Short mmCIF file of C-alpha atoms in Angstrom, two decimals:
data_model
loop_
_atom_site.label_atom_id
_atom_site.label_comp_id
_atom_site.label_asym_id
_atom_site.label_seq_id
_atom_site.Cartn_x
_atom_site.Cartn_y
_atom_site.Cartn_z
CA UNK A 1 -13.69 39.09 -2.53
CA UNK A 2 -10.91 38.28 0.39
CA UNK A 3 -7.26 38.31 -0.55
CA UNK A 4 -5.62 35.46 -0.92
CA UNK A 5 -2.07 35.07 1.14
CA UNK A 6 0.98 34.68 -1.45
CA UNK A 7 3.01 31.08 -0.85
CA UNK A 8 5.88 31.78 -2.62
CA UNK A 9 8.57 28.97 -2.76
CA UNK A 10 7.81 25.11 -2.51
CA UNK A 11 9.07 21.99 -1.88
CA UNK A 12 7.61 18.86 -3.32
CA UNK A 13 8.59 16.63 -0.66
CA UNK A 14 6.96 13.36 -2.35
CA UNK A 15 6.93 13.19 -6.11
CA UNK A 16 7.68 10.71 -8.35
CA UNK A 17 9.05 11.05 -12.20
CA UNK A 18 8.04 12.24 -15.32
CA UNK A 19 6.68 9.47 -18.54
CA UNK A 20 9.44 9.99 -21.26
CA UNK A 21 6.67 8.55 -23.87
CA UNK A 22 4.09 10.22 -25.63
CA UNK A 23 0.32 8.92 -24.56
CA UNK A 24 -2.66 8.52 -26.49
CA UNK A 25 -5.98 9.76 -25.15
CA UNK A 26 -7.33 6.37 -23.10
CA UNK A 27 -4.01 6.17 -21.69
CA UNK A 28 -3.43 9.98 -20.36
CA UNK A 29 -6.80 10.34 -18.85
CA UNK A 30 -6.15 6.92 -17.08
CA UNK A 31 -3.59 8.65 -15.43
CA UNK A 32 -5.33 11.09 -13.85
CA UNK A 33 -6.61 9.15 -11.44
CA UNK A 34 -5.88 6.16 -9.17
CA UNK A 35 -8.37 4.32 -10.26
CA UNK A 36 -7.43 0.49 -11.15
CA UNK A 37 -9.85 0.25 -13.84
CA UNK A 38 -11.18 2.13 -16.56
CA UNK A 39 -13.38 4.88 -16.73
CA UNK A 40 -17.65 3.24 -16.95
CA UNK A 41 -19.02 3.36 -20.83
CA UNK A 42 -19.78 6.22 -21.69
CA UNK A 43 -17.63 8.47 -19.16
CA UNK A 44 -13.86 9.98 -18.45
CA UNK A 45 -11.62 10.25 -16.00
CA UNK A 46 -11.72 14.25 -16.95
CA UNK A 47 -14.91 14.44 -15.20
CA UNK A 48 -13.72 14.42 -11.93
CA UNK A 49 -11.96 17.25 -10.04
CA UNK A 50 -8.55 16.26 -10.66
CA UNK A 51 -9.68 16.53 -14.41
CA UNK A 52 -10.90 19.79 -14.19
CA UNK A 53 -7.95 21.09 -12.54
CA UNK A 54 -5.84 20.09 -15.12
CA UNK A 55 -7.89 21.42 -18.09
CA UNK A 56 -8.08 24.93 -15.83
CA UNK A 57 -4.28 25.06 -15.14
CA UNK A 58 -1.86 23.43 -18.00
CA UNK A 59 -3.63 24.58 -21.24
CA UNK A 60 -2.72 28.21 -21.25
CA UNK A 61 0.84 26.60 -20.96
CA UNK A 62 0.60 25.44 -23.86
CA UNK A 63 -0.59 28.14 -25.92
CA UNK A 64 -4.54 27.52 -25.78
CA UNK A 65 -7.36 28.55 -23.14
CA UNK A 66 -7.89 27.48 -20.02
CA UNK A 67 -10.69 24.68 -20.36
CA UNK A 68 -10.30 23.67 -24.07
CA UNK A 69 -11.84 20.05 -24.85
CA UNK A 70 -8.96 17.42 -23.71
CA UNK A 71 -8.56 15.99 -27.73
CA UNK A 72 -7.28 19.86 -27.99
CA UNK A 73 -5.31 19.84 -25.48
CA UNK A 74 -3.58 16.39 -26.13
CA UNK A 75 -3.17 17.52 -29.77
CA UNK A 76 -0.89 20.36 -28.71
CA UNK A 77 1.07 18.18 -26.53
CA UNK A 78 1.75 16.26 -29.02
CA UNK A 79 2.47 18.76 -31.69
CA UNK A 80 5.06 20.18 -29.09
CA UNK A 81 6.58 17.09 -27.51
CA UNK A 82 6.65 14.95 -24.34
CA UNK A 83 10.45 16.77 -23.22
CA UNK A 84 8.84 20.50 -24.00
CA UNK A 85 5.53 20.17 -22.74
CA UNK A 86 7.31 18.80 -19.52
CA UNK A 87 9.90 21.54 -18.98
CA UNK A 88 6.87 24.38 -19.81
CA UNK A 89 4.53 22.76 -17.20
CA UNK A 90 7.36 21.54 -14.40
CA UNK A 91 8.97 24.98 -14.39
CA UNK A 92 5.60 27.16 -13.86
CA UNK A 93 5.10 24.73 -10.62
CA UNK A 94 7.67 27.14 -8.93
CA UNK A 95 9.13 24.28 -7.10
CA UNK A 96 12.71 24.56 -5.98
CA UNK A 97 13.41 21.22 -4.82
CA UNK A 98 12.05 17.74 -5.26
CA UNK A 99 12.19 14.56 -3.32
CA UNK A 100 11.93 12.03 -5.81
CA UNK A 101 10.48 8.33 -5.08
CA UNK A 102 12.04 6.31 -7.46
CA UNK A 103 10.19 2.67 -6.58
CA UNK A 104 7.85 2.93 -9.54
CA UNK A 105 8.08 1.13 -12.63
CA UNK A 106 7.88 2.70 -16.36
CA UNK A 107 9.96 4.81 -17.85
CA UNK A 108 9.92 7.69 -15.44
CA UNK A 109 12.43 10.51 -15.43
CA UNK A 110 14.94 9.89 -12.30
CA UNK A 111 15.62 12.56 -10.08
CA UNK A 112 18.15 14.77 -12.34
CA UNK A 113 16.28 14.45 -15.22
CA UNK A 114 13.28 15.68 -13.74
CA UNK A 115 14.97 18.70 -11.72
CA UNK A 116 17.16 19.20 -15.21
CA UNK A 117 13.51 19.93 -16.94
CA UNK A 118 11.74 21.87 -13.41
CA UNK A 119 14.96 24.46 -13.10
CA UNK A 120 14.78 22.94 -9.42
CA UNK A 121 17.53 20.50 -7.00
CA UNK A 122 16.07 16.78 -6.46
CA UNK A 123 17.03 14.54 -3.82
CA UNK A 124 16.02 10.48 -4.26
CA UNK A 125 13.49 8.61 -1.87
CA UNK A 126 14.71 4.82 -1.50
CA UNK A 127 11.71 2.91 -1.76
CA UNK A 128 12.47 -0.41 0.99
CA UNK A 129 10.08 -2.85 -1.04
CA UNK A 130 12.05 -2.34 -3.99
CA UNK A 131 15.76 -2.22 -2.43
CA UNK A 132 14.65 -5.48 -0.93
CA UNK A 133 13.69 -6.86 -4.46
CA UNK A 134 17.08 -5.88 -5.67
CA UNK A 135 18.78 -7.57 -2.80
CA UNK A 136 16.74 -10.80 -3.71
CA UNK A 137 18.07 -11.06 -6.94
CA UNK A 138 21.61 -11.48 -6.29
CA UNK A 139 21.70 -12.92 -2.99
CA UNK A 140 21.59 -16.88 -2.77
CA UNK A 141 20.56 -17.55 0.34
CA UNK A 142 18.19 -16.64 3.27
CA UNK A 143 21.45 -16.09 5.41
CA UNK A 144 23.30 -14.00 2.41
CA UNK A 145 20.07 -11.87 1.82
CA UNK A 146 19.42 -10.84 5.17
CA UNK A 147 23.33 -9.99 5.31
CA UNK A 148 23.37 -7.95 2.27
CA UNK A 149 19.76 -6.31 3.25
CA UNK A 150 21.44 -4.65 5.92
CA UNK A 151 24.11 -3.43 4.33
CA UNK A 152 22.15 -2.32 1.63
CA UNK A 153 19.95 -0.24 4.02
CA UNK A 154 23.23 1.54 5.19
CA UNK A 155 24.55 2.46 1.86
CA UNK A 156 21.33 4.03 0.48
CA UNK A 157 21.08 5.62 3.64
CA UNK A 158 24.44 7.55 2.98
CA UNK A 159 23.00 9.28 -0.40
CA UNK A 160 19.12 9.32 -0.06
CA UNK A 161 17.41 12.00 1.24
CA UNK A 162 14.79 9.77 2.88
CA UNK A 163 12.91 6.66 2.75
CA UNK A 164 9.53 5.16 2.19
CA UNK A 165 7.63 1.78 2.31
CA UNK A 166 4.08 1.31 2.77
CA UNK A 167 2.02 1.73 5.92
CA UNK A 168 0.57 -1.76 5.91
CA UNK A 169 0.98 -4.43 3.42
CA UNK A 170 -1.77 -7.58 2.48
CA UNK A 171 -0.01 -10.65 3.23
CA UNK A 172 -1.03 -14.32 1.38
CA UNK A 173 -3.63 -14.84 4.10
CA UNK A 174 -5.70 -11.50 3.27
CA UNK A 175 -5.13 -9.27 6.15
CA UNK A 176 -3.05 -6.11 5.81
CA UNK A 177 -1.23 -5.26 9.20
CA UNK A 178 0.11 -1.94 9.92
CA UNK A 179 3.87 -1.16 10.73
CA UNK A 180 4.51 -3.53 14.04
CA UNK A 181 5.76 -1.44 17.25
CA UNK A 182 8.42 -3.73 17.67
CA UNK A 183 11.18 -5.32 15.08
CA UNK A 184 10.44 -9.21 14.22
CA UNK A 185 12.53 -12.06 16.06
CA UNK A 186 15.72 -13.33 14.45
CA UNK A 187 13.51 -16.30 13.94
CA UNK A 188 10.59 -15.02 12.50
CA UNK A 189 12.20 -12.66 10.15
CA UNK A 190 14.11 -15.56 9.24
CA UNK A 191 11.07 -17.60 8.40
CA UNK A 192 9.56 -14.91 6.52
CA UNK A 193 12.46 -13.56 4.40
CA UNK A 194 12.46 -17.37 3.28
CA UNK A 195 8.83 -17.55 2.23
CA UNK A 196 9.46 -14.34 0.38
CA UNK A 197 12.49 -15.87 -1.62
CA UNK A 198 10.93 -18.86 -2.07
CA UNK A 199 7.33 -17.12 -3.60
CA UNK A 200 9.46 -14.63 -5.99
CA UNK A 201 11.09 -18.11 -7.38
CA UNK A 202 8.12 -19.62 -7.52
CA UNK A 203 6.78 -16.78 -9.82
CA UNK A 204 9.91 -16.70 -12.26
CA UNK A 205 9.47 -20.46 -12.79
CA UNK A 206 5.75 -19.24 -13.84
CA UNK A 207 6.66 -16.44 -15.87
CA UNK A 208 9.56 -19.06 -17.51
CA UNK A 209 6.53 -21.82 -17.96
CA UNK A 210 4.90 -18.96 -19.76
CA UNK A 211 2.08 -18.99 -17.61
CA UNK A 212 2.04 -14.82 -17.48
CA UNK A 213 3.57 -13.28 -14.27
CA UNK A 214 6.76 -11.36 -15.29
CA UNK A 215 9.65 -12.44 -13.00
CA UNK A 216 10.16 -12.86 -8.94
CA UNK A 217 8.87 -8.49 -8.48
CA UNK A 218 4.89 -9.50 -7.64
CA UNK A 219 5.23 -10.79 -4.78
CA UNK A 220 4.50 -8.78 -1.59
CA UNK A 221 7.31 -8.49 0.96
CA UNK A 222 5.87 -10.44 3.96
CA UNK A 223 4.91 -8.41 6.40
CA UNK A 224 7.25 -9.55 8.91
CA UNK A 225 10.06 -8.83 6.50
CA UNK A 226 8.78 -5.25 6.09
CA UNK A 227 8.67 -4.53 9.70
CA UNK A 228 12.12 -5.21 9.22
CA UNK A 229 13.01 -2.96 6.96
CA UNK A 230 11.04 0.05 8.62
CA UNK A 231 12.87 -0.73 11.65
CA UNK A 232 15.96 -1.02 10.05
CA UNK A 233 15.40 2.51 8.02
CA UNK A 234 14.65 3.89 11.85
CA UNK A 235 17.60 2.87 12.98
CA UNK A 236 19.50 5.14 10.15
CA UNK A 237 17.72 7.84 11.26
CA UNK A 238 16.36 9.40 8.18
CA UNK A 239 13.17 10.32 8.01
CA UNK A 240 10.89 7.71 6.93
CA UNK A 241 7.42 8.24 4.95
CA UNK A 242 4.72 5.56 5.46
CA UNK A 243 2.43 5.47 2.38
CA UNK A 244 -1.00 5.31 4.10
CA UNK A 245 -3.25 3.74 0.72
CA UNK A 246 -6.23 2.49 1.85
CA UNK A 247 -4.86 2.34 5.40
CA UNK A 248 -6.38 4.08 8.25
CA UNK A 249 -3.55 6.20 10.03
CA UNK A 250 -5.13 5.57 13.61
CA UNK A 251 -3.91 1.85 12.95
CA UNK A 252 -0.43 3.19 13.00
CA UNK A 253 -0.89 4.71 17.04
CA UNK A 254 1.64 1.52 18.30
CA UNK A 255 3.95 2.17 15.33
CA UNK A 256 4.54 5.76 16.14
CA UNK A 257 4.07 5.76 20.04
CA UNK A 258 7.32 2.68 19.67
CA UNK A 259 9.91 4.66 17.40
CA UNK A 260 9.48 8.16 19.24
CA UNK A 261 12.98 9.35 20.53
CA UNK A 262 14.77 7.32 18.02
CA UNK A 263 15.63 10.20 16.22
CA UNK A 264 13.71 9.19 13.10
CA UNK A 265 11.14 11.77 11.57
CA UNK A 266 7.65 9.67 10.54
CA UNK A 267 5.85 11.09 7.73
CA UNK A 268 2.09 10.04 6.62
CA UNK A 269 1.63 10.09 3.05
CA UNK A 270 -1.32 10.77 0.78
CA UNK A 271 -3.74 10.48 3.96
CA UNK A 272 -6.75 11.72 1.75
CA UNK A 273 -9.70 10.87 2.92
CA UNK A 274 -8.00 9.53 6.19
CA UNK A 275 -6.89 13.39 6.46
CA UNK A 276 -8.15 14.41 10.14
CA UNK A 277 -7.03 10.99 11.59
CA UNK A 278 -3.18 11.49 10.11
CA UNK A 279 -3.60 14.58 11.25
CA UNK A 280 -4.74 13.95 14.68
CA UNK A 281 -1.64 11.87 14.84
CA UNK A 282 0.44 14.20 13.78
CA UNK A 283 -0.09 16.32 17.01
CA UNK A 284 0.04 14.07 18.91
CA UNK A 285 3.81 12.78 18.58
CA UNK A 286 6.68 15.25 18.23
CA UNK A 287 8.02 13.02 15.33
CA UNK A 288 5.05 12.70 13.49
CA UNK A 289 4.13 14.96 10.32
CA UNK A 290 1.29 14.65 7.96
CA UNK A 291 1.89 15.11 4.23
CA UNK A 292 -0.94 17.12 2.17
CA UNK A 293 -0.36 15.45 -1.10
CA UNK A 294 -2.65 14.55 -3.44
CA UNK A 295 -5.54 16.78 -1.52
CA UNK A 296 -4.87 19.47 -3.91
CA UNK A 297 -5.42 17.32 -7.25
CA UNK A 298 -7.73 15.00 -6.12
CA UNK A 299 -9.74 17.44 -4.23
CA UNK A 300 -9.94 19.94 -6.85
CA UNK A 301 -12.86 22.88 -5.88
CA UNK A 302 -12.89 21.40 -2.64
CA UNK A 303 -9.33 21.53 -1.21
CA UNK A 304 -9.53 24.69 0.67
CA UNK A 305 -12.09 23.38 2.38
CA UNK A 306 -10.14 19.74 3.20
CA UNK A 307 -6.66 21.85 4.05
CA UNK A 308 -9.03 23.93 6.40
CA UNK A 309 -9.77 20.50 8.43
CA UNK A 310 -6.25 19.58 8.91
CA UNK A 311 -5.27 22.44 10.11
CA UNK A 312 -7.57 22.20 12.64
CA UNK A 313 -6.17 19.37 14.09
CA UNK A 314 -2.08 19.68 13.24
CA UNK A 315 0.10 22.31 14.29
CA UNK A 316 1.36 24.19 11.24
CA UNK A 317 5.03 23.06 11.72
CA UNK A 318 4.07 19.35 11.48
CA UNK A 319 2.39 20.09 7.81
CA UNK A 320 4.31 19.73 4.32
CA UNK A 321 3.57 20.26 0.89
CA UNK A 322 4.02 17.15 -1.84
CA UNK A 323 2.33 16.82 -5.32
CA UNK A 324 2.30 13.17 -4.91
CA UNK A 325 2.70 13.79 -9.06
CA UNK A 326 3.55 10.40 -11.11
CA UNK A 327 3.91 9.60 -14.88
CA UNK A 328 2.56 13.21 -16.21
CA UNK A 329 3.72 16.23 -15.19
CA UNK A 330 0.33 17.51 -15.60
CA UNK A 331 -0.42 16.05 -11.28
CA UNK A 332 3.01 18.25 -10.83
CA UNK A 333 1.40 21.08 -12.20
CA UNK A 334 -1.74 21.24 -10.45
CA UNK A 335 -0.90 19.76 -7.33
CA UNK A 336 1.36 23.38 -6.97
CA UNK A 337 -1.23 25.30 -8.35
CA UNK A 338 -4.13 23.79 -6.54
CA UNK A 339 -2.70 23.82 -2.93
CA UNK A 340 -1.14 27.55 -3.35
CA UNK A 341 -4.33 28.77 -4.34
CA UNK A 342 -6.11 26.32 -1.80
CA UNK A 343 -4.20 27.75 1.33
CA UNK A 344 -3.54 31.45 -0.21
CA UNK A 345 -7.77 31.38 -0.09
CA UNK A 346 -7.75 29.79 3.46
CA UNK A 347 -5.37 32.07 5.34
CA UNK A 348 -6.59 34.64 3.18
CA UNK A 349 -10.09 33.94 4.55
CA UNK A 350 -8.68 34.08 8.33
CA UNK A 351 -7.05 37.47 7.62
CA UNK A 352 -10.13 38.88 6.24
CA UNK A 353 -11.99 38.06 9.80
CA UNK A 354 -9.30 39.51 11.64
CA UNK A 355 -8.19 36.36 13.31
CA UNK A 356 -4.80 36.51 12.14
CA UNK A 357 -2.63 39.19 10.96
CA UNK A 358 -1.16 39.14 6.98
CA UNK A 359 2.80 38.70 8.31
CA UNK A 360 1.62 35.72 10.44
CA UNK A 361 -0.01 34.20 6.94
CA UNK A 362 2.80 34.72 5.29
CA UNK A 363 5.01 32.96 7.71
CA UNK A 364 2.85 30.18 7.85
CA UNK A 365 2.12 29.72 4.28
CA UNK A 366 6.18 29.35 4.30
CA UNK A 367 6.26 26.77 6.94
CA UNK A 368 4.06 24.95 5.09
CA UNK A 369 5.16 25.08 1.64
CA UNK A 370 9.05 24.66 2.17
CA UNK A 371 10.34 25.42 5.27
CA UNK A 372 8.91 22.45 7.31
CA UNK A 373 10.60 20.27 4.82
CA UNK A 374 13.59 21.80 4.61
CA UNK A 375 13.92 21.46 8.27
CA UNK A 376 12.91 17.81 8.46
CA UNK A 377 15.28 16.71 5.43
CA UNK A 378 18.40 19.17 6.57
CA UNK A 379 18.12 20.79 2.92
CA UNK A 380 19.98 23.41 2.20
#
């Protein structure tokens, strides 16, 4: 049996928060997954490989074996508590730093809660579809938004660690553009921050009619208005991560080709199954890293094999490590365990044949795991 190559410390350089409420069994094994809708009669969500990962991982956490029937599981999680079954399961990830996106809704731990409960630091990710949302709603105007936008871009820019916003976005019309190579007009961004404004009041009306939408927070930025934002975020210079979704990453070619030598790190989130292609892109540009997260969870038995492909076509220093991990720290869990025994078995493999020597494993494993993000984040 080869060895497997030790990856010692990690950063999760995309995770969200922890649920602070307990969950019944429909509701947990909904989570799992990204699925929109429930599991088909007669099936689970903990038949898929994300579910077996966490029935193999978290239960001897918890005091029972590894594969016990989920109602078993779930009953000791209950019988010790959402806060201890998170700190037992966060601190065996062996993270020592998270970069937390906070643009989810729910009641999700924020970043010193959850680091409080890992043992680890945590930095926040400003989400840009949600500062603009917040902007909305106590600026008057399309002249006072746009105004305060700015500013507010600035400010979060002075405490957050990075940013994020999504790679393309479906407008009212049905398309979904990618990030533009080029900022919008004054005009057209002025157009479009209007019809944004004017579609979140629109929606509170409904919600006040009692016709079901809650408040102005449905509405999709336009797209022009988000093509603001990203260009705005470049301009600040942090990094920024692009959350890929259903989007291919080739589509993003004009996008990263445009912002290279602005100083502003791109990073290509949760490319899975669009792995090679944000890959590909990743050495192509200088500025341009690929995130491995949710690979490990979602790809279960299978991720050595998918973290194999990508790093055929990335140079290891353009690579980072994220959990993706949101609402149970369950994802957390295995998305640590999963991709350190995923590469361990993969470099371990390449030692084995004698086409790489152990230190030069190690090192990489390192890059990888922490060091890459450390370097593009400045963390300490």
């Amino acid at each position: 049996m080869t060895d497997t190559v030790p990856v010692a410390d990690l950063v999760d350089q995309h995770c969200h928060g922890v649920l602070r409420t307990e969950l019944g069994l429909g509701t947990f094994e909904a989570r799992l997954t990204a699925a929109r809708a429930p599991a088909a009669p007669g099936t689970t969500f903990f038949d898929t490989q994300t579910g077996f990962a966490v029935r193999r991982w978290c239960p001897p956490l918890l005091g029972l074996e590894a594969h016990c029937p989920p109602a078993h599981y779930l009953a000791r999680r209950r019988e010790l508590g959402v806060a201890e079954t998170s700190r037992r399961l966060l601190r065996a990830t062996g993270v020592s730093a998270h970069l937390v996106d906070t643009g989810l809704p729910g009641d999700l731990t924020g970043p010193a809660e959850l680091a409080s409960a890992a043992g680890s630091r945590a930095r926040e990710i400003v989400r840009l579809e949600v500062l603009a949302g917040q902007v909305a709603d106590t600026s008057g105007t399309v002249d006072a938004f746009l105004v305060n936008l700015g500013e507010a871009v600035h400010t979060a820019a002075a405490s957050a660690v990075a940013f994020t916003s999504a790679a393309a976005v479906t407008s009212v019309g049905g398309a979904a553009p990618s990030a533009a190579p080029e900022p919008p007009g004054p005009g057209r961004l002025r157009v479009a921050a209007g019809r944004w404004l004017a579609r979140r009041e629109e929606q509170r009306r409904a919600a006040r009619r009692g016709a079901g939408e809650r408040g102005g927070g449905g509405a999709p930025v336009e797209p022009e208005l988000l093509d603001h934002l990203r260009w705005s975020a470049v301009a600040c210079g942090l990094p920024l991560q692009l959350r890929l979704g259903a989007a291919d990453p080739a589509t993003l070619a004009g996008f990263a080709a445009a912002t290279e030598g602005h100083g502003c790190d791109l990073v290509l989130l949760h490319g899975y199954p669009y792995h090679r292609q944000a890959a590909a892109l990743a050495g192509r540009h200088p500025h341009v890293y690929a995130d491995l997260g949710t690979v490990p969870a979602w790809t279960g038995a299978r991720a050595a094999d998918v973290l194999a492909e990508i790093m055929e076509l990335a140079p290891f220093g353009k690579l980072l490590f994220s959990s993706g991990a949101q609402g149970l720290p369950e994802l957390h869990l295995v998305g640590a365990r999963q991709f350190r025994e995923a590469l361990g078995r993969v470099l371990g493999g390449w030692v084995a044949d004698g086409a790489w020597t152990r230190r030069d494993a190690v090192r990489v494993a390192t890059m990888i795991g922490s060091g890459n993000a450390r370097r593009v984040y400045g963390l300490e």
